[in-house]
Amino acid sequence: PAEISVSLADVAGNPATTVTATVPVDLSGPSIAISPLSVGDILNAAEAGSDLIISGTTGNVGDNQQVSVMLNGQTYTDLVSGGNWSITVPTADLASLSDGGDFTITANVSDVDGLAAPQATAQLAKDVSAPTVTIDSFSDGAVMNAAERGTDLTISGSTTAEDDQTVTVGMNGLTYTAEASGGSWTVTVP
């Protein structure tokens, strides 16, 4: 606490009784945080078909203080309850986010005295376009003959998927996998 004292004297030099007060001091200030999103940091086609819940926590903020969350120019609000808050972004608003876009989510709150917490942010990208995949070649050509039967078959192709995404090839009830790299993939079938 801070101790405050006030003293005063009139023109004749008569001192007034000194007045004192104790004021509590809280220098920690309010805070707000956004919890990790259930969709991660990329919203895919399946996730864009459902409402998105964005939630978080506050510190040194009393109940019923309004939290304002902004995404793509839209504002969503909730009231703090027990240091927690949660808003829902409707599917229609998620649909309006441009495919391939990167977006910043912001969250703001003030304490009961009007002191604003430092703004919290989280990133969200939207990628609802399915990758393409093609089979470009077989090491043994379009027809496997008896002489090639005893050799490994290499199947290769191209894709628009990001690097390190798994490509799965099925052949005669068995599956083989490869990773996309630089727009291509290759699988060897023994």
C-alpha positions as semicolon CSV with decimal commas, in nm:
position;residue;x (nm);y (nm);z (nm)
1;P;0,000;0,000;0,000
2;A;0,097;0,361;-0,053
3;E;0,075;0,604;0,238
4;I;-0,047;0,952;0,144
5;S;-0,041;1,249;0,379
6;V;-0,169;1,600;0,314
7;S;-0,076;1,903;0,522
8;L;-0,167;2,271;0,487
9;A;-0,136;2,603;0,665
10;D;-0,340;2,922;0,628
11;V;-0,201;3,271;0,557
12;A;-0,144;3,332;0,928
13;G;0,064;3,014;0,954
14;N;-0,193;2,806;1,139
15;P;-0,137;2,441;1,044
16;A;-0,432;2,220;0,963
17;T;-0,446;1,871;1,101
18;T;-0,251;1,644;0,871
19;V;-0,473;1,397;0,689
20;T;-0,344;1,052;0,590
21;A;-0,477;0,775;0,372
22;T;-0,359;0,434;0,265
23;V;-0,417;0,333;-0,096
24;P;-0,373;-0,024;-0,214
25;V;-0,126;-0,063;-0,502
26;D;-0,148;-0,332;-0,769
27;L;0,122;-0,291;-1,032
28;S;0,057;-0,621;-1,207
29;G;-0,219;-0,487;-1,433
30;P;-0,467;-0,691;-1,635
31;S;-0,368;-0,956;-1,887
32;I;-0,540;-1,161;-2,157
33;A;-0,434;-1,472;-2,349
34;I;-0,577;-1,675;-2,635
35;S;-0,570;-2,053;-2,583
36;P;-0,432;-2,275;-2,863
37;L;-0,701;-2,313;-3,130
38;S;-0,866;-2,655;-3,164
39;V;-0,794;-2,640;-3,540
40;G;-0,428;-2,556;-3,490
41;D;-0,305;-2,261;-3,692
42;I;-0,451;-2,379;-4,027
43;L;-0,825;-2,406;-4,092
44;N;-0,892;-2,685;-4,344
45;A;-1,207;-2,764;-4,547
46;A;-1,360;-2,997;-4,286
47;E;-1,297;-2,752;-4,001
48;A;-1,434;-2,456;-4,201
49;G;-1,769;-2,638;-4,212
50;S;-1,822;-2,600;-3,835
51;D;-1,829;-2,307;-3,595
52;L;-1,489;-2,218;-3,448
53;I;-1,464;-2,162;-3,074
54;I;-1,191;-1,924;-2,964
55;S;-1,127;-1,912;-2,590
56;G;-0,874;-1,786;-2,344
57;T;-0,794;-1,658;-2,001
58;T;-0,750;-1,328;-1,822
59;G;-0,548;-1,220;-1,521
60;N;-0,634;-0,942;-1,278
61;V;-0,966;-0,886;-1,455
62;G;-1,290;-0,917;-1,262
63;D;-1,594;-1,111;-1,372
64;N;-1,830;-0,949;-1,622
65;Q;-1,560;-0,743;-1,794
66;Q;-1,612;-0,754;-2,170
67;V;-1,361;-0,932;-2,392
68;S;-1,352;-0,822;-2,758
69;V;-1,211;-1,064;-3,013
70;M;-1,152;-0,955;-3,373
71;L;-1,102;-1,175;-3,679
72;N;-1,108;-1,045;-4,036
73;G;-1,284;-0,721;-3,940
74;Q;-1,557;-0,897;-3,738
75;T;-1,585;-0,840;-3,364
76;Y;-1,709;-1,105;-3,120
77;T;-1,762;-1,043;-2,748
78;D;-1,796;-1,236;-2,424
79;L;-1,787;-1,154;-2,054
80;V;-1,508;-1,276;-1,829
81;S;-1,619;-1,545;-1,585
82;G;-1,373;-1,687;-1,337
83;G;-1,079;-1,563;-1,545
84;N;-1,206;-1,736;-1,861
85;W;-1,379;-1,627;-2,181
86;S;-1,502;-1,795;-2,501
87;I;-1,652;-1,675;-2,829
88;T;-1,791;-1,859;-3,130
89;V;-1,708;-1,766;-3,489
90;P;-2,002;-1,888;-3,700
91;T;-1,946;-2,109;-4,004
92;A;-2,072;-1,828;-4,230
93;D;-1,795;-1,598;-4,106
94;L;-1,535;-1,872;-4,160
95;A;-1,663;-1,912;-4,517
96;S;-1,592;-1,542;-4,581
97;L;-1,221;-1,587;-4,498
98;S;-1,026;-1,604;-4,824
99;D;-0,874;-1,941;-4,911
100;G;-0,497;-1,924;-4,879
101;G;-0,522;-1,620;-4,653
102;D;-0,339;-1,554;-4,328
103;F;-0,533;-1,385;-4,049
104;T;-0,454;-1,239;-3,707
105;I;-0,695;-1,296;-3,419
106;T;-0,680;-1,024;-3,153
107;A;-0,829;-1,024;-2,804
108;N;-0,869;-0,719;-2,580
109;V;-0,999;-0,659;-2,228
110;S;-0,979;-0,387;-1,962
111;D;-1,005;-0,417;-1,587
112;V;-1,282;-0,253;-1,384
113;D;-1,075;0,067;-1,360
114;G;-1,047;0,089;-1,740
115;L;-0,682;-0,018;-1,758
116;A;-0,638;-0,210;-2,085
117;A;-0,449;-0,538;-2,092
118;P;-0,179;-0,577;-2,357
119;Q;-0,350;-0,716;-2,667
120;A;-0,329;-1,093;-2,721
121;T;-0,285;-1,229;-3,073
122;A;-0,298;-1,564;-3,251
123;Q;-0,243;-1,654;-3,616
124;L;-0,485;-1,849;-3,835
125;A;-0,447;-1,947;-4,199
126;K;-0,720;-2,090;-4,420
127;D;-0,642;-2,371;-4,667
128;V;-0,955;-2,542;-4,798
129;S;-0,822;-2,637;-5,141
130;A;-0,756;-3,010;-5,178
131;P;-0,418;-3,097;-5,326
132;T;-0,399;-3,271;-5,662
133;V;-0,201;-3,587;-5,728
134;T;-0,108;-3,758;-6,054
135;I;0,072;-4,075;-6,157
136;D;0,334;-3,974;-6,411
137;S;0,539;-4,287;-6,475
138;F;0,611;-4,651;-6,402
139;S;0,972;-4,770;-6,413
140;D;0,869;-5,071;-6,617
141;G;0,650;-4,877;-6,860
142;A;0,274;-4,897;-6,896
143;V;0,272;-5,280;-6,911
144;M;0,471;-5,507;-6,681
145;N;0,598;-5,815;-6,863
146;A;0,725;-6,148;-6,734
147;A;1,090;-6,038;-6,740
148;E;1,016;-5,734;-6,524
149;R;0,813;-5,933;-6,272
150;G;1,118;-6,003;-6,056
151;T;1,230;-5,639;-6,034
152;D;1,118;-5,355;-5,815
153;L;0,853;-5,129;-5,965
154;T;0,904;-4,754;-5,918
155;I;0,592;-4,540;-5,946
156;S;0,632;-4,165;-5,953
157;G;0,404;-3,869;-5,985
158;S;0,340;-3,508;-5,905
159;T;0,130;-3,326;-5,648
160;T;0,035;-2,980;-5,530
161;A;0,058;-3,094;-5,167
162;E;0,309;-2,928;-4,940
163;D;0,646;-3,094;-4,880
164;D;0,653;-3,383;-4,630
165;Q;0,287;-3,477;-4,685
166;T;0,230;-3,852;-4,709
167;V;0,134;-3,999;-5,047
168;T;-0,027;-4,344;-5,020
169;V;-0,026;-4,584;-5,315
170;G;-0,243;-4,896;-5,311
171;M;-0,157;-5,199;-5,527
172;N;-0,300;-5,550;-5,506
173;G;-0,437;-5,491;-5,156
174;L;-0,109;-5,357;-5,018
175;T;-0,020;-4,994;-4,945
176;Y;0,306;-4,812;-4,998
177;T;0,388;-4,460;-4,884
178;A;0,616;-4,178;-4,985
179;E;0,654;-3,813;-4,890
180;A;0,580;-3,528;-5,126
181;S;0,888;-3,321;-5,198
182;G;0,916;-3,029;-5,436
183;G;0,588;-3,117;-5,606
184;S;0,672;-3,482;-5,675
185;W;0,667;-3,823;-5,510
186;T;0,815;-4,169;-5,576
187;V;0,719;-4,510;-5,436
188;T;0,909;-4,836;-5,483
189;V;0,704;-5,155;-5,488
190;P;0,923;-5,461;-5,419
